[in-house]
Amino acid sequence: MNEEQRLDASKVKQKTEEKDYSQYFQHVYQPPNLRDARRRGKTEVEYHKDFEIDERFKGLGKGRKFYIRTYGCQMNVHDTEVIAGIFTALGYEHTDTTDDADVILLNTCAIRENAENKVFSEIGNLKHVKQNNPEVLIGVCGCMAQEESVVNKILKSYQNVDIIFGTHNIHRLPNILDEAYMSKEKVIEVWSKEGDVIENLPKVREGGTKAWVNIMYGCDKFCTYCIVPFTRGKERSRMPEDILEEVRDLAARGYQEITLLGQNVNSYGKDLDLDYTYDLGDLMHDVSKTDIPRVRFTTSHPWDFTDNLIDVLATGENLMPHIHLPVQSGNDDVLKIMGRKYTREAYLELVGKIRAKMPDVALTTDIIVGYPNETEEQFLDTMSLYQEVGFEHAYTYIYSPRDGTPAAKMEDNVSDQDKKDRLQRLNRLVTHYTRDALSKYQDEYVNVLCEGTSKKRDDIYAGYTDKSKLVNFTAPSDDVIGKIVKVKVTETRNFSLMGEFVEVLNEEKVEA
């Protein structure tokens, strides 16, 4: 609680000296700097395997509740699981509403402007919570907290925010909370150091069927549009034995699917100081030998997709035949100014290698339209690449400038109307190919990992196939949840399948 709130609560009228946050910020926070970031590989990553809650913080959350709202990618979801684990270890209870929460955290995403706008809107919406309960702590963490412009905006315009911390110091949450309770001012802890690898962090996983397993942190690619290398830091791989120990634990607890997670997961192992070479292909091979029925990975970069990885994925079994391979553009000139480090030809060559070893693979991708100075002809190259590859789905976006990235300084002569028009045309193409890929499943049998009931109907169950196709299906009871089941497809739609339950393929029930 800050000084103003304390004064309001006690009705004491006295003049207090306003803190100079700009001076404080100069000492603890550095804005994204491309030159400094590119030199960061020289810094040494430290590994810590002994995380534990300090005795002085135990019981800090007794009688208190926490609420977390998560924005953005799977990495943010995983971070929320860790944050929730720390809260729980401190004695807090989880709540699904802000109305009775004692701590409200917004775990933020900085990848697009729209994501940031949603967060600022939510911070504004939380003003009434603070007014009703001045003792509640409101915090902003995640990628937005690593941006200087964002934090300055919060300090200037959102006095209801009490704590701000970044992506590198989640493990410091007990200290941050303790200081927030004791301090009369905002608590800001945003580290510019690249971050270490902290093992044994507690987690409260979202659901008991599927799990994220973080295998590395950060990214060293520096695509010119992307803020991630600045907000997430340098690439830091976890040790293989720590990852495998976590996977085996999940298997013992009955989890049916894991996704190996990283900002650029294909770079795994490049930074490890080992006496032998060990990359993502080697890790996937070792993970495939565990008792996890389904194994996936995301998100990959075409530049680091090795022949070894392709060979391992081609062995199949519990390695799923779906690869998400972001291309971003189908034009060489645009790829070059994006800093993607590959050409259209090299991407198509990689696709050819993958399909030669995995003829039945499902490929999906990410595409950005309206990049600074993208011409109509360059956009049409992207359309033709999509058709040539025959992607089964794509996540499509209009370019969104991020403060601190090289692309934000580029002159952009593409009109908003042209950007919207190109996105609409691309989405029509995506819908056509997605619908065509799904139509082939009509009257076929598919294996579905049932995650629960659908979002719209409690009598319809939902899950995904090995190729990551969403299936909604009818079943006689809730006994199908947490199990891999056979489903007959009765209807194909634009982006999903409808079906009927046939039988359970694995009887093992996931622990609650």
Coordinates of C-alpha atoms in Angstrom, one line a residue:
M1 CA 0.0 0.0 0.0
N2 CA 1.4 3.4 -0.9
E3 CA 1.6 6.5 1.2
E4 CA -1.5 8.1 -0.3
Q5 CA -3.6 5.1 0.5
R6 CA -2.3 4.9 4.1
L7 CA -3.2 8.5 4.6
D8 CA -6.7 8.0 3.2
A9 CA -7.2 5.0 5.5
S10 CA -6.1 6.7 8.7
K11 CA -7.6 10.1 7.8
V12 CA -4.3 11.7 8.8
K13 CA -3.5 15.0 6.9
Q14 CA 0.1 15.7 6.4
K15 CA 2.4 16.7 3.6
T16 CA 4.7 14.0 2.3
E17 CA 7.6 14.3 -0.1
E18 CA 6.8 12.8 -3.5
K19 CA 9.3 10.2 -4.6
D20 CA 11.4 10.9 -7.8
Y21 CA 10.8 7.7 -9.7
S22 CA 12.9 8.8 -12.7
Q23 CA 16.0 8.8 -10.5
Y24 CA 15.0 5.4 -9.0
F25 CA 14.4 4.1 -12.5
Q26 CA 17.8 5.1 -13.8
H27 CA 19.5 2.8 -11.2
V28 CA 17.4 -0.3 -11.5
Y29 CA 16.1 -0.3 -15.1
Q30 CA 17.6 0.0 -18.5
P31 CA 15.5 0.4 -21.6
P32 CA 15.9 -2.1 -24.5
N33 CA 19.2 -1.5 -26.3
L34 CA 19.9 -3.5 -29.4
R35 CA 23.7 -2.9 -29.3
D36 CA 24.0 -4.0 -25.7
A37 CA 21.7 -6.9 -26.2
R38 CA 23.8 -8.2 -29.1
R39 CA 26.9 -8.2 -26.8
R40 CA 25.1 -10.1 -24.1
G41 CA 26.3 -13.6 -25.1
K42 CA 29.5 -12.8 -23.1
T43 CA 27.6 -12.8 -19.8
E44 CA 27.6 -16.1 -17.9
V45 CA 24.4 -17.8 -16.9
E46 CA 24.2 -19.1 -13.4
Y47 CA 22.2 -22.3 -12.5
H48 CA 20.4 -22.5 -9.2
K49 CA 18.8 -25.7 -8.1
D50 CA 18.1 -24.8 -4.5
F51 CA 15.1 -22.5 -4.7
E52 CA 13.1 -22.5 -1.5
I53 CA 10.8 -20.1 0.4
D54 CA 12.7 -18.2 3.1
E55 CA 11.5 -19.0 6.6
R56 CA 10.6 -15.3 7.2
F57 CA 8.1 -15.4 4.3
K58 CA 6.3 -18.6 5.2
G59 CA 2.8 -17.8 6.1
L60 CA 2.9 -14.5 4.4
G61 CA -0.3 -15.3 2.5
K62 CA -2.2 -16.8 5.4
G63 CA -5.8 -15.6 5.2
R64 CA -5.2 -13.9 1.8
K65 CA -6.2 -14.8 -1.7
F66 CA -4.5 -14.2 -5.1
Y67 CA -5.9 -13.6 -8.6
I68 CA -3.8 -13.8 -11.8
R69 CA -4.9 -12.8 -15.3
T70 CA -2.6 -14.0 -18.0
Y71 CA -2.1 -12.5 -21.5
G72 CA -0.1 -13.8 -24.4
C73 CA 1.9 -16.9 -25.3
Q74 CA 2.4 -20.3 -23.8
M75 CA 5.5 -18.9 -22.0
N76 CA 3.3 -16.5 -20.1
V77 CA 0.9 -19.3 -19.2
H78 CA 3.9 -21.3 -17.8
D79 CA 5.1 -18.3 -15.9
T80 CA 1.7 -18.0 -14.3
E81 CA 1.9 -21.6 -13.2
V82 CA 5.1 -20.8 -11.4
I83 CA 3.8 -17.5 -9.9
A84 CA 0.7 -19.4 -8.7
G85 CA 3.0 -22.1 -7.2
I86 CA 4.9 -19.4 -5.2
F87 CA 1.7 -17.8 -4.0
T88 CA 0.5 -21.2 -2.8
A89 CA 3.8 -22.0 -1.1
L90 CA 3.4 -18.7 0.7
G91 CA 0.0 -19.7 2.1
Y92 CA -2.2 -17.8 -0.3
E93 CA -5.4 -19.3 -1.7
H94 CA -6.5 -18.9 -5.3
T95 CA -9.6 -17.0 -6.3
D96 CA -11.3 -16.7 -9.7
T97 CA -12.5 -13.2 -9.1
T98 CA -10.9 -9.8 -8.3
D99 CA -13.7 -9.0 -5.9
D100 CA -12.3 -11.0 -3.0
A101 CA -8.6 -11.0 -4.0
D102 CA -5.9 -9.6 -1.7
V103 CA -3.3 -9.6 -4.6
I104 CA -4.2 -9.0 -8.2
L105 CA -1.5 -9.7 -10.8
L106 CA -1.7 -9.0 -14.5
N107 CA 0.9 -11.2 -16.3
T108 CA 1.4 -9.3 -19.5
C109 CA 2.4 -9.8 -23.1
A110 CA 4.3 -7.2 -25.2
I111 CA 4.3 -8.9 -28.6
R112 CA 1.6 -6.7 -30.1
E113 CA 0.1 -3.3 -29.4
N114 CA -3.4 -4.7 -29.0
A115 CA -2.2 -6.9 -26.1
E116 CA -0.7 -3.9 -24.3
N117 CA -3.9 -1.9 -24.8
K118 CA -5.9 -4.6 -23.2
V119 CA -3.7 -4.5 -20.2
F120 CA -3.9 -0.8 -19.8
S121 CA -7.7 -1.0 -20.1
E122 CA -7.8 -3.7 -17.4
I123 CA -5.6 -1.6 -15.1
G124 CA -8.1 1.2 -15.5
N125 CA -10.9 -1.2 -14.7
L126 CA -9.3 -2.2 -11.5
K127 CA -9.4 1.4 -10.0
H128 CA -12.8 0.6 -8.4
V129 CA -11.3 -2.4 -6.7
K130 CA -8.6 -0.2 -5.1
Q131 CA -11.2 2.3 -4.1
N132 CA -13.3 -0.3 -2.4
N133 CA -10.3 -2.0 -0.8
P134 CA -7.2 0.2 -0.4
E135 CA -5.3 -2.7 1.1
V136 CA -5.5 -4.8 -2.0
L137 CA -2.2 -5.1 -3.9
I138 CA -2.4 -4.6 -7.7
G139 CA 0.7 -5.7 -9.7
V140 CA 1.9 -5.9 -13.3
C141 CA 4.5 -8.5 -14.3
G142 CA 5.6 -10.2 -17.4
C143 CA 7.0 -8.9 -20.7
M144 CA 5.4 -5.4 -20.5
A145 CA 7.2 -4.8 -17.2
Q146 CA 10.5 -5.1 -19.1
E147 CA 9.7 -2.1 -21.3
E148 CA 10.7 1.3 -20.1
S149 CA 8.0 3.2 -21.9
V150 CA 5.3 0.9 -20.3
V151 CA 6.6 1.3 -16.8
N152 CA 6.9 5.0 -17.1
K153 CA 3.3 5.2 -18.4
I154 CA 2.1 3.1 -15.4
L155 CA 4.0 5.4 -13.0
K156 CA 2.5 8.5 -14.5
S157 CA -1.1 7.4 -15.2
Y158 CA -2.0 4.5 -13.0
Q159 CA -1.5 5.2 -9.3
N160 CA -3.5 2.1 -8.4
V161 CA -0.6 -0.2 -9.4
D162 CA 1.5 -1.2 -6.3
I163 CA 4.1 -3.7 -7.7
I164 CA 5.9 -4.1 -11.0
F165 CA 8.4 -6.9 -11.7
G166 CA 9.9 -8.5 -14.8
T167 CA 10.4 -11.8 -16.4
H168 CA 13.8 -12.5 -14.9
N169 CA 12.9 -12.2 -11.2
I170 CA 9.7 -14.2 -10.8
H171 CA 11.5 -16.2 -8.1
R172 CA 11.9 -12.9 -6.1
L173 CA 8.1 -12.7 -5.7
P174 CA 8.2 -13.4 -1.9
N175 CA 10.6 -10.5 -1.4
I176 CA 8.6 -8.2 -3.6
L177 CA 5.3 -9.0 -1.8
D178 CA 6.9 -8.6 1.6
E179 CA 8.3 -5.2 0.6
A180 CA 4.9 -4.1 -0.8
Y181 CA 3.2 -4.9 2.5
M182 CA 5.9 -3.0 4.5
S183 CA 6.7 -0.2 2.1
K184 CA 4.8 3.1 1.8
E185 CA 5.6 3.3 -1.9
K186 CA 5.4 1.3 -5.1
V187 CA 7.7 -1.6 -5.4
I188 CA 9.5 -1.9 -8.7
E189 CA 11.9 -4.7 -9.4
V190 CA 12.8 -5.1 -13.1
W191 CA 16.2 -6.6 -13.8
S192 CA 18.1 -5.7 -16.9
K193 CA 20.5 -8.7 -16.4
E194 CA 19.8 -11.5 -18.7
G195 CA 18.5 -13.9 -16.1
D196 CA 19.7 -17.2 -14.7
V197 CA 18.2 -20.6 -14.7
I198 CA 16.3 -21.3 -11.5
E199 CA 15.2 -24.9 -10.9
N200 CA 12.8 -26.4 -8.4
L201 CA 10.4 -23.5 -8.6
P202 CA 6.9 -24.6 -7.4
K203 CA 4.1 -24.8 -10.0
V204 CA 0.4 -25.0 -9.9
R205 CA -0.3 -26.5 -13.3
E206 CA -3.4 -25.5 -15.4
G207 CA -5.3 -28.8 -15.6
G208 CA -4.1 -32.3 -15.1
T209 CA -4.1 -33.6 -18.6
K210 CA -1.5 -31.5 -20.5
A211 CA 1.6 -29.7 -19.2
W212 CA 4.1 -27.2 -20.4
V213 CA 7.7 -28.1 -19.8
N214 CA 10.0 -25.1 -20.2
I215 CA 13.4 -26.3 -21.7
M216 CA 15.0 -22.9 -22.3
Y217 CA 14.5 -19.2 -21.9
G218 CA 15.1 -16.1 -24.1
C219 CA 16.0 -15.7 -27.7
D220 CA 19.1 -14.6 -29.6
K221 CA 17.5 -14.2 -33.1
F222 CA 16.7 -10.5 -33.0
C223 CA 14.1 -10.4 -35.7
T224 CA 13.6 -6.7 -36.4
Y225 CA 9.9 -6.7 -35.4
C226 CA 10.2 -8.7 -32.2
I227 CA 10.5 -7.4 -28.6
V228 CA 11.1 -10.8 -27.1
P229 CA 14.9 -10.8 -27.1
F230 CA 14.7 -7.7 -24.9
T231 CA 11.9 -8.8 -22.6
R232 CA 13.0 -12.4 -22.2
G233 CA 16.8 -12.0 -22.5
K234 CA 19.5 -14.2 -23.9
E235 CA 19.0 -17.9 -24.7
R236 CA 19.5 -20.0 -21.6
S237 CA 19.0 -23.8 -21.8
R238 CA 18.0 -25.9 -18.9
M239 CA 20.2 -29.0 -18.2
P240 CA 18.9 -32.2 -19.8
E241 CA 18.8 -34.1 -16.6
D242 CA 16.6 -31.5 -15.0
I243 CA 14.1 -31.5 -17.9
L244 CA 14.0 -35.3 -18.0
E245 CA 13.4 -35.4 -14.2
E246 CA 10.4 -33.1 -14.6
V247 CA 9.0 -35.1 -17.5
R248 CA 9.3 -38.4 -15.6
D249 CA 7.5 -36.8 -12.7
L250 CA 4.7 -35.7 -15.0
A251 CA 4.5 -39.2 -16.4
A252 CA 4.3 -40.7 -13.0
R253 CA 1.4 -38.4 -12.1
G254 CA -0.5 -39.5 -15.2
Y255 CA -0.1 -36.6 -17.5
Q256 CA -1.0 -37.6 -21.1
E257 CA 0.7 -34.8 -23.1
I258 CA 3.6 -32.4 -22.6
T259 CA 4.9 -29.6 -24.8
L260 CA 8.5 -28.7 -24.6
L261 CA 8.5 -24.9 -24.5
G262 CA 10.9 -22.2 -25.5
Q263 CA 10.9 -18.8 -27.3
N264 CA 13.1 -20.4 -30.0
V265 CA 12.9 -24.0 -28.9
N266 CA 15.1 -25.3 -31.8
S267 CA 18.1 -23.5 -30.4
Y268 CA 18.0 -25.7 -27.3
G269 CA 21.5 -26.9 -26.2
K270 CA 23.6 -24.4 -28.1
D271 CA 24.6 -22.6 -25.0
L272 CA 25.2 -25.6 -22.8
D273 CA 28.7 -26.1 -21.6
L274 CA 28.9 -29.9 -21.9
D275 CA 31.5 -32.4 -23.0
Y276 CA 29.3 -33.6 -25.8
T277 CA 26.8 -32.2 -28.3
Y278 CA 23.2 -32.2 -27.2
D279 CA 20.4 -30.4 -29.1
L280 CA 16.6 -30.5 -29.3
G281 CA 16.7 -33.7 -31.4
D282 CA 18.6 -35.4 -28.7
L283 CA 16.3 -34.1 -26.0
M284 CA 13.2 -35.2 -28.0
H285 CA 14.7 -38.7 -28.4
D286 CA 15.3 -39.0 -24.6
V287 CA 11.8 -37.6 -23.8
S288 CA 10.2 -40.1 -26.3
K289 CA 11.6 -42.9 -24.1
T290 CA 9.5 -41.8 -21.1
D291 CA 6.0 -42.9 -20.4
I292 CA 4.3 -39.7 -21.7
P293 CA 1.8 -40.7 -24.4
R294 CA 2.1 -37.5 -26.4
V295 CA 5.1 -35.1 -26.9
R296 CA 5.1 -31.8 -28.7
F297 CA 7.4 -28.8 -28.9
T298 CA 7.0 -25.1 -29.7
T299 CA 7.9 -22.5 -31.0
S300 CA 10.5 -23.3 -33.6
H301 CA 12.6 -21.1 -36.0
P302 CA 13.4 -22.5 -39.4
W303 CA 17.0 -21.4 -39.1
D304 CA 17.7 -24.0 -36.3
F305 CA 15.6 -26.9 -37.6
T306 CA 18.3 -29.6 -37.9
D307 CA 18.5 -32.9 -39.8
N308 CA 18.9 -34.7 -36.4
L309 CA 15.6 -33.2 -35.2
I310 CA 13.8 -34.3 -38.4
D311 CA 15.2 -37.8 -38.0
V312 CA 14.1 -38.1 -34.4
L313 CA 10.6 -36.7 -35.2
A314 CA 10.2 -39.2 -38.0
T315 CA 10.4 -42.1 -35.6
G316 CA 6.9 -41.2 -34.6
E317 CA 5.3 -43.2 -31.7
N318 CA 4.7 -40.6 -29.0
L319 CA 6.2 -37.7 -31.0
M320 CA 3.3 -36.0 -32.6
P321 CA 3.2 -35.5 -36.4
H322 CA 2.5 -31.8 -36.2
I323 CA 5.1 -29.0 -36.6
H324 CA 4.5 -25.3 -36.2
L325 CA 7.0 -23.6 -38.4
P326 CA 6.6 -19.8 -38.5
V327 CA 7.6 -18.4 -41.9
Q328 CA 6.3 -14.8 -41.4
S329 CA 6.7 -13.9 -45.2
G330 CA 7.1 -15.6 -48.5
N331 CA 9.3 -12.8 -50.0
D332 CA 13.1 -12.7 -49.7
D333 CA 13.4 -9.0 -49.4
V334 CA 10.8 -8.8 -46.6
L335 CA 12.4 -11.8 -44.9
K336 CA 15.8 -10.0 -45.0
I337 CA 14.5 -6.7 -43.4
M338 CA 12.7 -8.9 -40.8
G339 CA 16.1 -10.4 -39.9
R340 CA 14.8 -13.9 -40.4
K341 CA 18.2 -15.3 -41.7
Y342 CA 16.6 -17.6 -44.3
T343 CA 15.2 -17.3 -47.8
R344 CA 12.0 -18.5 -49.4
E345 CA 14.1 -21.2 -51.2
A346 CA 15.7 -22.3 -47.9
Y347 CA 12.3 -22.5 -46.2
L348 CA 10.9 -24.6 -49.0
E349 CA 13.9 -26.9 -48.9
L350 CA 13.4 -27.4 -45.2
V351 CA 9.7 -28.3 -45.8
G352 CA 10.9 -30.8 -48.5
K353 CA 13.3 -32.4 -46.0
I354 CA 10.6 -32.7 -43.4
R355 CA 8.0 -34.2 -45.7
A356 CA 10.5 -36.6 -47.2
K357 CA 11.0 -38.2 -43.7
M358 CA 7.4 -37.4 -42.5
P359 CA 5.0 -37.6 -45.4
D360 CA 1.9 -37.4 -43.2
V361 CA 3.1 -34.4 -41.2
A362 CA 0.7 -31.5 -40.5
L363 CA 2.4 -28.1 -41.0
T364 CA 1.1 -24.8 -39.5
T365 CA 2.7 -21.4 -39.5
D366 CA 2.7 -17.7 -38.5
I367 CA 2.5 -14.9 -41.0
I368 CA 2.8 -11.1 -40.7
V369 CA 1.3 -8.8 -43.4
G370 CA 1.8 -5.1 -43.9
Y371 CA 5.4 -5.1 -42.8
P372 CA 7.0 -1.6 -43.4
N373 CA 7.1 -0.9 -47.1
E374 CA 5.8 -4.4 -48.1
T375 CA 4.5 -4.1 -51.7
E376 CA 1.6 -5.9 -53.3
E377 CA 3.9 -8.1 -55.2
Q378 CA 5.8 -9.1 -52.0
F379 CA 2.5 -9.9 -50.3
L380 CA 1.5 -12.1 -53.3
D381 CA 4.7 -14.0 -52.8
T382 CA 3.5 -14.9 -49.3
M383 CA 0.1 -16.0 -50.7
S384 CA 1.9 -18.3 -53.3
L385 CA 4.2 -19.7 -50.6
Y386 CA 1.2 -20.7 -48.5
Q387 CA -0.3 -22.5 -51.5
E388 CA 3.0 -24.2 -52.4
V389 CA 3.5 -25.5 -48.9
G390 CA -0.2 -26.3 -48.3
F391 CA -0.2 -25.3 -44.7
E392 CA -3.1 -26.8 -42.7
H393 CA -3.5 -23.6 -40.6
A394 CA -1.9 -20.3 -39.9
Y395 CA -1.9 -17.6 -37.2
T396 CA -2.0 -14.3 -39.2
Y397 CA -1.3 -10.8 -38.0
I398 CA -1.0 -7.2 -39.2
Y399 CA 2.4 -5.8 -38.4
S400 CA 2.4 -4.1 -35.0
P401 CA 5.4 -1.8 -34.2
R402 CA 7.1 -2.4 -30.9
D403 CA 9.0 0.4 -29.2
G404 CA 12.7 -0.4 -29.0
T405 CA 12.8 -2.7 -32.0
P406 CA 14.6 -1.7 -35.3
A407 CA 11.3 -2.1 -37.3
A408 CA 9.7 0.6 -35.2
K409 CA 12.1 3.1 -36.7
M410 CA 11.5 2.0 -40.3
E411 CA 9.4 4.2 -42.6
D412 CA 6.1 2.5 -43.3
N413 CA 4.3 3.5 -46.5
V414 CA 1.7 0.7 -46.4
S415 CA -1.7 2.2 -45.7
D416 CA -4.0 0.8 -43.0
Q417 CA -6.6 -0.1 -45.6
D418 CA -4.0 -2.1 -47.6
K419 CA -2.9 -3.9 -44.5
K420 CA -6.5 -4.9 -43.6
D421 CA -7.2 -5.9 -47.2
R422 CA -4.2 -8.2 -47.3
L423 CA -5.1 -9.7 -44.0
Q424 CA -8.6 -10.5 -45.2
R425 CA -7.3 -12.0 -48.4
L426 CA -4.8 -14.1 -46.5
N427 CA -7.4 -15.3 -44.0
R428 CA -9.7 -16.4 -46.8
L429 CA -6.8 -18.5 -48.2
V430 CA -6.1 -19.9 -44.7
T431 CA -9.7 -20.8 -44.2
H432 CA -9.8 -22.6 -47.5
Y433 CA -6.8 -24.7 -46.8
T434 CA -7.8 -25.4 -43.2
R435 CA -11.3 -26.5 -44.3
D436 CA -9.8 -28.6 -47.0
A437 CA -7.4 -30.3 -44.6
L438 CA -10.3 -31.1 -42.2
S439 CA -12.7 -32.3 -44.9
K440 CA -10.4 -35.3 -45.3
Y441 CA -11.4 -36.6 -41.9
Q442 CA -15.1 -37.0 -42.8
D443 CA -16.3 -40.5 -41.5
E444 CA -12.7 -41.3 -40.4
Y445 CA -11.6 -42.4 -36.9
V446 CA -9.3 -40.1 -34.9
N447 CA -7.5 -40.4 -31.6
V448 CA -8.4 -37.5 -29.3
L449 CA -7.0 -36.5 -26.0
C450 CA -10.1 -35.3 -24.1
E451 CA -9.4 -32.2 -22.1
G452 CA -12.9 -31.6 -20.8
T453 CA -16.2 -30.3 -21.9
S454 CA -16.5 -27.7 -24.7
K455 CA -16.6 -24.0 -23.8
K456 CA -20.2 -23.7 -25.1
R457 CA -21.9 -26.9 -24.0
D458 CA -21.4 -29.1 -21.0
D459 CA -22.8 -32.1 -22.8
I460 CA -20.1 -31.9 -25.5
Y461 CA -16.5 -33.0 -24.9
A462 CA -13.5 -31.5 -26.6
G463 CA -9.9 -32.3 -27.3
Y464 CA -7.2 -32.5 -29.9
T465 CA -5.9 -35.1 -32.4
D466 CA -2.2 -36.0 -32.8
K467 CA -2.1 -33.4 -35.6
S468 CA -3.6 -30.7 -33.3
K469 CA -7.1 -30.7 -34.8
L470 CA -9.8 -29.6 -32.5
V471 CA -12.6 -32.2 -32.1
N472 CA -15.9 -31.7 -30.3
F473 CA -17.7 -34.9 -29.7
T474 CA -20.5 -36.6 -27.8
A475 CA -19.8 -39.2 -25.1
P476 CA -21.8 -41.1 -22.5
S477 CA -20.1 -39.8 -19.4
D478 CA -17.3 -37.7 -17.9
D479 CA -15.1 -40.8 -17.7
V480 CA -13.5 -39.7 -21.0
I481 CA -11.9 -36.6 -19.6
G482 CA -8.1 -37.0 -19.2
K483 CA -8.0 -40.0 -21.5
I484 CA -7.1 -40.6 -25.2
V485 CA -10.3 -41.8 -26.9
K486 CA -11.2 -43.0 -30.4
V487 CA -13.8 -40.7 -32.1
K488 CA -15.7 -41.1 -35.4
V489 CA -15.8 -37.8 -37.3
T490 CA -19.4 -37.1 -38.3
E491 CA -19.0 -33.5 -39.5
T492 CA -16.2 -31.2 -40.7
R493 CA -16.3 -27.5 -40.2
N494 CA -14.0 -24.6 -41.1
F495 CA -11.8 -24.9 -38.0
S496 CA -12.9 -28.0 -36.1
L497 CA -14.4 -31.5 -36.3
M498 CA -17.5 -32.9 -34.8
G499 CA -17.7 -36.6 -33.8
E500 CA -19.1 -39.4 -31.7
F501 CA -17.2 -41.3 -29.0
V502 CA -16.2 -44.9 -29.9
E503 CA -14.0 -46.2 -27.2
V504 CA -11.3 -45.3 -24.6
L505 CA -7.8 -46.1 -25.9
N506 CA -6.0 -45.7 -22.5
E507 CA -7.7 -46.5 -19.2
E508 CA -5.2 -44.5 -17.1
K509 CA -6.9 -41.6 -15.3
V510 CA -4.9 -38.4 -14.6
E511 CA -4.5 -37.4 -11.0
A512 CA -6.6 -34.4 -9.9

